[in-house]
CSV table of C-alpha atoms and ligand atoms in Angstrom, one decimal:
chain,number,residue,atom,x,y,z
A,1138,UNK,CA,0.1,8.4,34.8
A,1139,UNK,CA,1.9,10.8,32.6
A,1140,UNK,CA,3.7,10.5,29.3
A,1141,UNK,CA,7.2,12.8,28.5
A,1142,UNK,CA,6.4,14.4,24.8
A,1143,UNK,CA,8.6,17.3,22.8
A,1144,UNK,CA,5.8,20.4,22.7
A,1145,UNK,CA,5.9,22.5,20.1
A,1146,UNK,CA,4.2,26.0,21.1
A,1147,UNK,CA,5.0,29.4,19.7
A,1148,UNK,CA,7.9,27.9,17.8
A,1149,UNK,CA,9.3,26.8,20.9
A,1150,UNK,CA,10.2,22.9,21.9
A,1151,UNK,CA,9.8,21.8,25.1
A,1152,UNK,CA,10.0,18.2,27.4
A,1153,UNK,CA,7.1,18.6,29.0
A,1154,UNK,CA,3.9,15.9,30.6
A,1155,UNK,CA,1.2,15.2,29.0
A,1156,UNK,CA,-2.0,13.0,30.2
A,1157,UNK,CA,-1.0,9.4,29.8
A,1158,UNK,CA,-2.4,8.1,25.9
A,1159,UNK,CA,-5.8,6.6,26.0
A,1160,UNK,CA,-6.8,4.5,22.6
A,1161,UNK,CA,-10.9,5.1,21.3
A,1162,UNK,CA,-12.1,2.6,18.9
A,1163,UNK,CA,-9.9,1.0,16.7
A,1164,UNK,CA,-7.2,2.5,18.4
A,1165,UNK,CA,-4.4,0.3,19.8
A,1166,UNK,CA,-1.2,2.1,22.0
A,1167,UNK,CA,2.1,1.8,20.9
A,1168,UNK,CA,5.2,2.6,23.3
A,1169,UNK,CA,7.7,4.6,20.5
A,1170,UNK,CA,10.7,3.0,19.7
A,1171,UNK,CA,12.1,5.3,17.0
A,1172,UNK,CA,10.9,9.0,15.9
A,1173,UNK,CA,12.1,10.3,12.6
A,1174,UNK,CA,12.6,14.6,12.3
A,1175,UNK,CA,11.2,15.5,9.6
A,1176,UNK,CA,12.3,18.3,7.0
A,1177,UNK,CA,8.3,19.2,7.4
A,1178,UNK,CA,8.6,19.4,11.4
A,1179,UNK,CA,11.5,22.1,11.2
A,1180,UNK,CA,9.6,23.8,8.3
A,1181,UNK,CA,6.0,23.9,10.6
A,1182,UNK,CA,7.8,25.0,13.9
A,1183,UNK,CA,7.8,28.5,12.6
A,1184,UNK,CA,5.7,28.8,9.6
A,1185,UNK,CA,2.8,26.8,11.5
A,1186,UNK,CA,0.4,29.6,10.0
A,1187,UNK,CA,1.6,29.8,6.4
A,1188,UNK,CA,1.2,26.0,6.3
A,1189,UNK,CA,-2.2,25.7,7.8
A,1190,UNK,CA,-3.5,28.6,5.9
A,1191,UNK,CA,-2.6,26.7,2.5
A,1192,UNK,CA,-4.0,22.9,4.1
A,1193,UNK,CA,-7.3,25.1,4.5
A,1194,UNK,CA,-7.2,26.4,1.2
A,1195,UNK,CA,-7.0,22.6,0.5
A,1196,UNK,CA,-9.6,21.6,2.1
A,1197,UNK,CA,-8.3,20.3,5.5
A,1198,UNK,CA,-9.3,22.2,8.6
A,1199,UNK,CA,-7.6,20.3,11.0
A,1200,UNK,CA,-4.1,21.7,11.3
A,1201,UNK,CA,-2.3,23.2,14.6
A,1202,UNK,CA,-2.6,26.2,14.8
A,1203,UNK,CA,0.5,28.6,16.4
A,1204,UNK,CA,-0.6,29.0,19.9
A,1205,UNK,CA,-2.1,25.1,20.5
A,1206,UNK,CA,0.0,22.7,21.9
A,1207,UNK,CA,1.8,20.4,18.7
A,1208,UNK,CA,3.8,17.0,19.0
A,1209,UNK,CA,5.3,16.3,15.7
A,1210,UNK,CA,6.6,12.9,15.2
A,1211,UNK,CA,4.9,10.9,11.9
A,1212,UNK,CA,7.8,8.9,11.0
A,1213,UNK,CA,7.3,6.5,13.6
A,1214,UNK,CA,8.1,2.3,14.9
A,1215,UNK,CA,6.6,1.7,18.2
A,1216,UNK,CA,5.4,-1.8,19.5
A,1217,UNK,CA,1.9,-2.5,20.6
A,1218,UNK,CA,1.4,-2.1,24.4
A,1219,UNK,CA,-2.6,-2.2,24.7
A,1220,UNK,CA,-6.2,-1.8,22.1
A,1221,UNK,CA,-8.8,0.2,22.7
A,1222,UNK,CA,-12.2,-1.1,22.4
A,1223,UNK,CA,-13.8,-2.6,19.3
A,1224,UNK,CA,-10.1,-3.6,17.8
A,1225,UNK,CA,-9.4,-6.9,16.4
A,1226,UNK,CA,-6.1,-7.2,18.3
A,1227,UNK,CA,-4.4,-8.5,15.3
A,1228,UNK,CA,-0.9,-8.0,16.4
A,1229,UNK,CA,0.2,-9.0,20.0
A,1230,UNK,CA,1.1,-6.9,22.6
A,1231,UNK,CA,5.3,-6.8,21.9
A,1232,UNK,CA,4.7,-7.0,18.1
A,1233,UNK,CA,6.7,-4.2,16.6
A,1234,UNK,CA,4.9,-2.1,13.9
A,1235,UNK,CA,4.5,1.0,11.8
A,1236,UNK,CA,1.4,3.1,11.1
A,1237,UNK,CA,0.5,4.8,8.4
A,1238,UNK,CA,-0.2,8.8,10.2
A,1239,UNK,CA,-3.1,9.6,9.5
A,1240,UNK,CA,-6.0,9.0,12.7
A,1241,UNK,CA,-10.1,8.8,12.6
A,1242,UNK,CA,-11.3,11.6,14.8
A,1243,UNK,CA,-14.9,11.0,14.9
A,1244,UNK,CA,-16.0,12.3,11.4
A,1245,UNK,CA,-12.4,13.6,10.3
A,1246,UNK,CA,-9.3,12.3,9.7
A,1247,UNK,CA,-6.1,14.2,11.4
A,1248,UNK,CA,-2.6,13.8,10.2
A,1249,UNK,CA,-0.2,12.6,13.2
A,1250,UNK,CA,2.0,15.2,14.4
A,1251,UNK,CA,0.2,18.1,12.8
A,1252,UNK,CA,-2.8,18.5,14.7
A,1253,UNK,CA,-3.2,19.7,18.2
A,1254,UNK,CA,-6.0,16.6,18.6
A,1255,UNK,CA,-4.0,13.7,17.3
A,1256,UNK,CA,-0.1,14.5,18.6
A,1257,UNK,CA,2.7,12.5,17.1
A,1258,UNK,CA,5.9,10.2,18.3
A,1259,UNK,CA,7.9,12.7,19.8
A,1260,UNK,CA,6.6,11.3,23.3
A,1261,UNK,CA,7.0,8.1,24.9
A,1262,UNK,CA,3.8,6.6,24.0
A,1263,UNK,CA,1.2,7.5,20.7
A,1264,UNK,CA,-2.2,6.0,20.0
A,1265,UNK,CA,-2.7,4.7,15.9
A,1266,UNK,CA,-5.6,3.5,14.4
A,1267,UNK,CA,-5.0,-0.4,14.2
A,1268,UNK,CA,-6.4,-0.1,11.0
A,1269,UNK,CA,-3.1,1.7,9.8
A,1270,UNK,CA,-0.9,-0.6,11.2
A,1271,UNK,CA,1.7,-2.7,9.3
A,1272,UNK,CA,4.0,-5.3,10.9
A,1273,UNK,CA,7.7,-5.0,11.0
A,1274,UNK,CA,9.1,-8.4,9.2
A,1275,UNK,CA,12.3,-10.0,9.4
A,1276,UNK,CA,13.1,-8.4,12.7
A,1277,UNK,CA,14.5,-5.2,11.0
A,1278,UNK,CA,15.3,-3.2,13.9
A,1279,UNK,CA,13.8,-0.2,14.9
A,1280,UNK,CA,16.3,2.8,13.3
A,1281,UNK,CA,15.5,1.1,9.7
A,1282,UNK,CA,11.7,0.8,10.5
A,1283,UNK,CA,11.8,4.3,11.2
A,1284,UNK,CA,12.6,5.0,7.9
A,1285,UNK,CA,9.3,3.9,6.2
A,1286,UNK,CA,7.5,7.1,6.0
A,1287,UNK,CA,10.6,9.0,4.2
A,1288,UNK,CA,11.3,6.3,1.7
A,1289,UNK,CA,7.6,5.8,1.2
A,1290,UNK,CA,7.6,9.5,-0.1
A,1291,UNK,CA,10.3,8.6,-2.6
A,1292,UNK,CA,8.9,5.2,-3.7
A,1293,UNK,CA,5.6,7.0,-4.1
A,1294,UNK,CA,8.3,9.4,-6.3
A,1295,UNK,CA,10.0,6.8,-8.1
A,1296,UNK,CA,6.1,5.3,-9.4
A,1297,UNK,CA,4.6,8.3,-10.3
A,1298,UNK,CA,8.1,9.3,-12.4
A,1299,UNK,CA,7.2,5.9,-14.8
A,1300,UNK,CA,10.8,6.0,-14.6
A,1301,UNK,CA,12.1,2.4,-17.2
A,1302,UNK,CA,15.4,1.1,-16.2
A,1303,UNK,CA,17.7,2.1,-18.7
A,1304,UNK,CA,16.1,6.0,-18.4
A,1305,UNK,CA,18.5,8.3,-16.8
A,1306,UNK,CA,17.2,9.7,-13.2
A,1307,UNK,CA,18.9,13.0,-12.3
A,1308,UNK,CA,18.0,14.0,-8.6
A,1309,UNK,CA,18.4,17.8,-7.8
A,1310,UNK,CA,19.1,17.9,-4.2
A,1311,UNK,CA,20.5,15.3,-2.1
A,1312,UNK,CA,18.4,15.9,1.5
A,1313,UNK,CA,16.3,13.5,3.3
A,1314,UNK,CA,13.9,13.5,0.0
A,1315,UNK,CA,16.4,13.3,-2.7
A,1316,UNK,CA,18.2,10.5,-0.8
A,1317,UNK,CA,15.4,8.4,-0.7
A,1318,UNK,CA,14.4,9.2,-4.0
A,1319,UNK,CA,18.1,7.7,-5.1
A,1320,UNK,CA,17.3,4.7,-2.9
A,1321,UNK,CA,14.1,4.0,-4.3
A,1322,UNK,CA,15.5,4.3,-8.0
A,1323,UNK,CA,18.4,2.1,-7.2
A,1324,UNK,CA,16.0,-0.5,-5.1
A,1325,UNK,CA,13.7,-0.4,-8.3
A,1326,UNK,CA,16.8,-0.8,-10.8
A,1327,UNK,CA,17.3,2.0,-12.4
A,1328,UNK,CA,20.5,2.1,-14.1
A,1329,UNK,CA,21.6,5.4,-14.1
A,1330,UNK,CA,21.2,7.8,-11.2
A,1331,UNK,CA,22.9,11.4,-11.4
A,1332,UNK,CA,22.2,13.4,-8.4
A,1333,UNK,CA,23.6,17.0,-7.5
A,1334,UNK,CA,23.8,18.7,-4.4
A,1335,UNK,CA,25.9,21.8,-3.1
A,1336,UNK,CA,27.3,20.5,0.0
A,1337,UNK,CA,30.2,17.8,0.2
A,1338,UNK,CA,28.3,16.0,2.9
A,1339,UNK,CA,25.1,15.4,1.0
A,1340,UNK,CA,27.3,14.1,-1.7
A,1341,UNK,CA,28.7,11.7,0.0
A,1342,UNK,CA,25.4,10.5,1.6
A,1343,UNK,CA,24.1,10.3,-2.2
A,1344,UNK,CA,26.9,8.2,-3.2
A,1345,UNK,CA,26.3,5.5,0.0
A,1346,UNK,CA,23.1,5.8,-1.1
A,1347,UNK,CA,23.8,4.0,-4.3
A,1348,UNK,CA,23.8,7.0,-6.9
A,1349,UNK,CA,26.3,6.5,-10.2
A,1350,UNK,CA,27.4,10.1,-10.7
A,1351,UNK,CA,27.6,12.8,-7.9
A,1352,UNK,CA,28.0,15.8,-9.1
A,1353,UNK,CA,28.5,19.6,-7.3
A,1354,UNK,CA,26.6,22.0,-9.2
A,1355,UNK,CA,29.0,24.7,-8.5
A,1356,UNK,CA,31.9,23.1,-10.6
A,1357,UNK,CA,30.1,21.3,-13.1
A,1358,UNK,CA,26.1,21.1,-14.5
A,1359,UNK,CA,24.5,18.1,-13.7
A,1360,UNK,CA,23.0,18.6,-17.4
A,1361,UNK,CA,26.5,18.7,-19.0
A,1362,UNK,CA,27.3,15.6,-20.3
A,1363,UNK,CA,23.5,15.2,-21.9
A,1364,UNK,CA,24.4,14.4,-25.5
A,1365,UNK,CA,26.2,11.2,-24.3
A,1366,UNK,CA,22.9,9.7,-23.9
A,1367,UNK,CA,21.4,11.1,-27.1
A,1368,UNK,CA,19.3,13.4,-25.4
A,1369,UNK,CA,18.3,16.8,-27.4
A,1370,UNK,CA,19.5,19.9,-25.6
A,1371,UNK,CA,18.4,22.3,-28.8
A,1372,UNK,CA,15.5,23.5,-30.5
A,1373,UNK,CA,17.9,23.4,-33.7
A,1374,UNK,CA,19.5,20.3,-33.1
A,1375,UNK,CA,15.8,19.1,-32.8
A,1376,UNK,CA,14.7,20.7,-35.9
A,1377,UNK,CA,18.0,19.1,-37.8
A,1378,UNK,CA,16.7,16.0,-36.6
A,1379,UNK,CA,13.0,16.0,-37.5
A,1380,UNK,CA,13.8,17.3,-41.2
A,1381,UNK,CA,16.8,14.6,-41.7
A,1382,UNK,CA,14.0,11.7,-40.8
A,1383,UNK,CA,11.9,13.1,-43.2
A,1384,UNK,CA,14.9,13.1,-45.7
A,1385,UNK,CA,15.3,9.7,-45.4
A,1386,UNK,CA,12.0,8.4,-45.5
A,1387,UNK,CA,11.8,10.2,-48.5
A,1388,UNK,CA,13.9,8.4,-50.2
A,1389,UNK,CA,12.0,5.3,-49.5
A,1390,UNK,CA,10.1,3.3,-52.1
A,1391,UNK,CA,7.2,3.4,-49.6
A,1392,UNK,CA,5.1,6.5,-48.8
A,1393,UNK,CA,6.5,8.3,-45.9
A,1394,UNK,CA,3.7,8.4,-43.9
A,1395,UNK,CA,3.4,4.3,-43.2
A,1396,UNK,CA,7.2,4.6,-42.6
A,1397,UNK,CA,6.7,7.3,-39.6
A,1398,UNK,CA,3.7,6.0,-38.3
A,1399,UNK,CA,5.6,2.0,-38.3
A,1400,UNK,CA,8.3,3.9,-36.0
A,1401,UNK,CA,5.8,5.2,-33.7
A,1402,UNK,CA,4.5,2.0,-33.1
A,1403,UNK,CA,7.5,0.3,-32.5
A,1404,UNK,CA,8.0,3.1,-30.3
A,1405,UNK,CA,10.8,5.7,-31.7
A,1406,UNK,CA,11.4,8.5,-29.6
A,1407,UNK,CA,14.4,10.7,-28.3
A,1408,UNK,CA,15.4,9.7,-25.4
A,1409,UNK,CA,15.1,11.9,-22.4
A,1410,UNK,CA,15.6,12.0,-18.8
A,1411,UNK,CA,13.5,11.8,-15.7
A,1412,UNK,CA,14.5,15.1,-13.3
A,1413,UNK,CA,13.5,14.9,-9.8
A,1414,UNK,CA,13.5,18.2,-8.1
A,1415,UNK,CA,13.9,17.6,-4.6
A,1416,UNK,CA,15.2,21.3,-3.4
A,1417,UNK,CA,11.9,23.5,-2.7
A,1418,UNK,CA,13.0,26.8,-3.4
A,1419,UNK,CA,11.5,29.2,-5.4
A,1420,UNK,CA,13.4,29.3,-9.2
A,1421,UNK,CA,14.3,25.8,-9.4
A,1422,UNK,CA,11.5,24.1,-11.5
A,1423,UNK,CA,12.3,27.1,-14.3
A,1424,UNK,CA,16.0,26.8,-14.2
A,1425,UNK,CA,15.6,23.0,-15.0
A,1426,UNK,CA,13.1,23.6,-17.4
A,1427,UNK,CA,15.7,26.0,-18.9
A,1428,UNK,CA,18.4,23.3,-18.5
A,1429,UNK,CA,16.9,20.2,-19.6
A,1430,UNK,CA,17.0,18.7,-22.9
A,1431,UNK,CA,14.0,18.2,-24.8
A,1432,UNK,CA,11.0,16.1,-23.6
A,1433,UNK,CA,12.5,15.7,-20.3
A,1434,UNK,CA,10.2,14.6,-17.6
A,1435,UNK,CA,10.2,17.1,-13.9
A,1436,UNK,CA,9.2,15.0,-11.1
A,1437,UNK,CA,8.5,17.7,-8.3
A,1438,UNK,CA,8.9,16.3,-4.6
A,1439,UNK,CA,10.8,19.7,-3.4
A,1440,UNK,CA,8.1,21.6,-1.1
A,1441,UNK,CA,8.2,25.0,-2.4
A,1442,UNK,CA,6.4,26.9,0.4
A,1443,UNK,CA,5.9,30.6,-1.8
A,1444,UNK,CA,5.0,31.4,-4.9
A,1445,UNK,CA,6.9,30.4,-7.5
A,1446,UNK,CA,6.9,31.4,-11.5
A,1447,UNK,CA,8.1,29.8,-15.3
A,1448,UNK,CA,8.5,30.7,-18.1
A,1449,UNK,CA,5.8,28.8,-20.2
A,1450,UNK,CA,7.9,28.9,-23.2
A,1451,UNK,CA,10.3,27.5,-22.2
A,1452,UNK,CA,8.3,24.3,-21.5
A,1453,UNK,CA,6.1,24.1,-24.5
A,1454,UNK,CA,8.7,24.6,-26.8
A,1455,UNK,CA,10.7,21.7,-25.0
A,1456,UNK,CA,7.6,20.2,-24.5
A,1457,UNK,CA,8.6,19.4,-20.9
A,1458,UNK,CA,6.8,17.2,-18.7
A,1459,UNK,CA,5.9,18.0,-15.1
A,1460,UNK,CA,4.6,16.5,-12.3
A,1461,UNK,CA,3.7,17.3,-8.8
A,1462,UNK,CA,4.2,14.4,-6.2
A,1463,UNK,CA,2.7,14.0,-2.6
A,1464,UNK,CA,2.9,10.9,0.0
A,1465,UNK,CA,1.7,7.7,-0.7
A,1466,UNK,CA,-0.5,5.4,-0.9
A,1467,UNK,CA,-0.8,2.3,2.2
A,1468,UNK,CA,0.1,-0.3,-0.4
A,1469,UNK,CA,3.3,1.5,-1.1
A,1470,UNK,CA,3.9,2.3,2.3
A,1471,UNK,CA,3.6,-1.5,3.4
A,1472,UNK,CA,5.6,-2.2,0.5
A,1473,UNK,CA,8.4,0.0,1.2
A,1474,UNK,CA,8.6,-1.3,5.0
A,1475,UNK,CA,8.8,-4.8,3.3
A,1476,UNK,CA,11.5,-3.9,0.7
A,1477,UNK,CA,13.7,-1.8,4.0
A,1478,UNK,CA,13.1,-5.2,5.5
A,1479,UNK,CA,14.6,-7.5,2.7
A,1480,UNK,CA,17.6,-5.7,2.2
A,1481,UNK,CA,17.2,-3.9,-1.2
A,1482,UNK,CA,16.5,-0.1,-0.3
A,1483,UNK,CA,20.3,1.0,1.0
A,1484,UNK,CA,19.0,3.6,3.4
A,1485,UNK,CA,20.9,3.0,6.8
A,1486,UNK,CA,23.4,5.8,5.4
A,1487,UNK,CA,20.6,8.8,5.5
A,1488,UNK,CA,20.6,8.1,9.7
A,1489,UNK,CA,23.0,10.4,11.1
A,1490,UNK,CA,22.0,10.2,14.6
A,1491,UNK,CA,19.6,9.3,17.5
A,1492,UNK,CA,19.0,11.5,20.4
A,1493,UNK,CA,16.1,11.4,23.3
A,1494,UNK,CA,13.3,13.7,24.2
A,1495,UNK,CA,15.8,16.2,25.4
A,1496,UNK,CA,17.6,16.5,22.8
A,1497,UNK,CA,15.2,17.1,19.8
A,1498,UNK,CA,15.8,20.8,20.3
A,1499,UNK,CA,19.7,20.3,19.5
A,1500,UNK,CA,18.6,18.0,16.7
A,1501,UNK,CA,16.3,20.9,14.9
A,1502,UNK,CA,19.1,23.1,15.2
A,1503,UNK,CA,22.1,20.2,13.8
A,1504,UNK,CA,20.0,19.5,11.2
A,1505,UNK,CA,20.7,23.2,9.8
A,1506,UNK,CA,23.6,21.7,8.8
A,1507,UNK,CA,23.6,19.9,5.7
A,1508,UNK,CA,27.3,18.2,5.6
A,1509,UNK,CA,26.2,16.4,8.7
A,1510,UNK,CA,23.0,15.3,8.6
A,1511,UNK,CA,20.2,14.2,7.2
A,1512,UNK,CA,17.7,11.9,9.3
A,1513,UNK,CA,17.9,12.6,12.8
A,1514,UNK,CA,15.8,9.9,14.9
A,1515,UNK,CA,14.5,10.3,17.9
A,1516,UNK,CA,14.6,7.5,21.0
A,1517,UNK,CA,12.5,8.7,23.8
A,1518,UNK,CA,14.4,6.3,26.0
A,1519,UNK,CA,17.7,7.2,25.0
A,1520,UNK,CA,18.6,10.5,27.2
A,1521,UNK,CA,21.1,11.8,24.7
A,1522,UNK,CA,21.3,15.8,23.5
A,1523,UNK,CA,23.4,15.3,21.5
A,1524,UNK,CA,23.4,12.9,18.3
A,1525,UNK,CA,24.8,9.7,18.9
A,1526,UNK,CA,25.1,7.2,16.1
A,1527,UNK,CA,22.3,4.4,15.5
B,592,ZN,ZN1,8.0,13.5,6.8
């Protein structure tokens, strides 16, 4: 027995046979149902090298290498065919599931679809550790199970942002990331959600996806209309600010002091925004530094692949707040499954197409294209080349 699988070799996807799957402990064998592409999977296809040169540098060993046969595929839904031994057999054989990607290989853990050892759901069959398994509920079909890995990235966003309701979210980039970043802010009720993105297409997509204001950055800043939320967009205005509160505190009968330090505790501060950056390329994080109004908050989910530089000054005087975002944890992955599953993350709009096996190599180069698509999944029964809808 064989099983059909997309191999990735020298930058070069291929249908080809591979041994059928066989599960090790605590391994159970799913038959694929749905196969996200990933923004990753294009990005590793030809910069396999550069990306397992920096995972080393990390501390992981275990990516592909160039030459090695790879089978992306780690935004998977499959349903349980078979276990392995020493497996609790939790869920029954025709239980549909997701699994987290990441598998036990003896004393190290590989990440699904980028290791040569542990290949991913571009194939007809994949083994996951049971342990990483999560049932689908509320017999949410297959396409919108798929998408738990992708949103799980922009929950995982949305939680480390500490974003409150009533703070306005401005997403830069409105790809497969920044689109389930808006989700995730809209499923988590955020009020406000400005995102901005070059491309008419990606626009649109935003707006299905439940974001307020779309803007096109080559007509109009997606910082422009800042001051209508009170936010600071000057040292000077800031400066006018800070001596005017001290002006009037002045005045007080009470010393000054008791009256600044009752305001913090009640908790007076300027309002600012929470800025995801969801682009990747080398000069964004400055130029929003060097757009956004005081105290803002950068969430950075964009995977800049080079080297990248800011101007410090820029940030301290602003006193700008970054953060660096990566995956998620299982707890919000199963909880982002769950949410999918009860209706509140408005994702369906992000999948653009579904093709088989034979047509992933079409997909990679569609997906090029920006004001078509933006989550391309993959069917392994489905013998289509070209994108058909889900
Ligand atoms: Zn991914």
């Amino acid at each position: 027995m064989h099983i059909k699988a997309v191999i990735c070799k020298n930058a070069e996807l291929k249908v080809e046979e591979l041994p059928e799957v066989e599960p090790a402990k605590g391994q159970a064998v799913l038959d694929v149902l749905r196969c996200g592409i990933c923004g990753s999977d294009l990005h590793v296809r030809h910069h396999c090298e550069h990306m397992g040169n920096m995972y080393s540098s990390l501390g992981y060993k275990n990516f592909a290498s160039v030459d090695e046969p790879l089978v992306f595929g780690h935004e998977f839904c499959g349903e349980v065919l078979d276990y392995g031994p020493s497996t609790k057999g939790k869920f029954k054989p025709g239980t549909r599931v997701c699994a987290l990607p990441l598998r036990r290989q003896g004393k190290d853990v590989d990440m699904i679809g980028f290791s040569s050892r542990s290949h991913g759901a571009y194939a007809e069959r994949i083994v996951a550790d049971e342990s990483m398994m999560v049932r689908v509920p509320n017999g949410l079909s297959a396409d919108m199970a798929a998408l738990t890995e992708p949103m799980a990235v922009g929950w995982h966003a949305v939680r480390r942002a500490e974003v409150r309701k009533k703070d306005v979210s401005i997403v830069i980039g409105c790809g497969p990331v920044g689109l389930a970043v808006i989700c995730m802010l809209k499923a988590s009720g955020v009020q406000i959600v400005v995102a901005a993105d070059f491309s008419a297409g990606r626009r649109k997509m935003a707006e299905q996806c439940g974001a307020d204001v779309v803007i096109n950055p080559a007509e109009e800043s997606p910082y422009s209309n800042w001051e209508g939320h009170g936010f600071i967009d000057s040292l000077a205005v800031f400066l006018d600010k800070v001596v005017d509160i001290q002006e009037t505190f002045a005045k007080l009968p009470i010393p000054w002091w008791h009256t600044w330090r009752l305001a913090e505790k009640l908790g007076f501060s300027p309002n600012r925004p929470v800025i995801f950056e969801c682009v990747g390329v080398p000069g964004l994080v400055n130029q929003i530094m060097s757009s956004a109004p005081l105290g803002s908050r950068i969430v950075v989910a964009g995977l800049c692949m080079e080297t990248d530089s800011i101007e410090p000054v820029i940030g301290i005087f602003k006193e700008i707040d970054i953060r660096f975002v990566m995956g998620y944890t299982p707890l919000e992955y199963r909880d982002t499954l769950h949410m999918i599953a009860e209706g509140k993350v408005n994702c369906a709009p992000m999948i653009t197409g579904v093709v088989g096996l034979e047509g992933v190599d079409n997909a990679f180069t569609v997906l090029g294209d920006p004001e078509k698509h933006a989550k391309i999944l993959i069917d392994p029964k489905s013998t289509h080349v070209e994108p058909v809808s889900a």
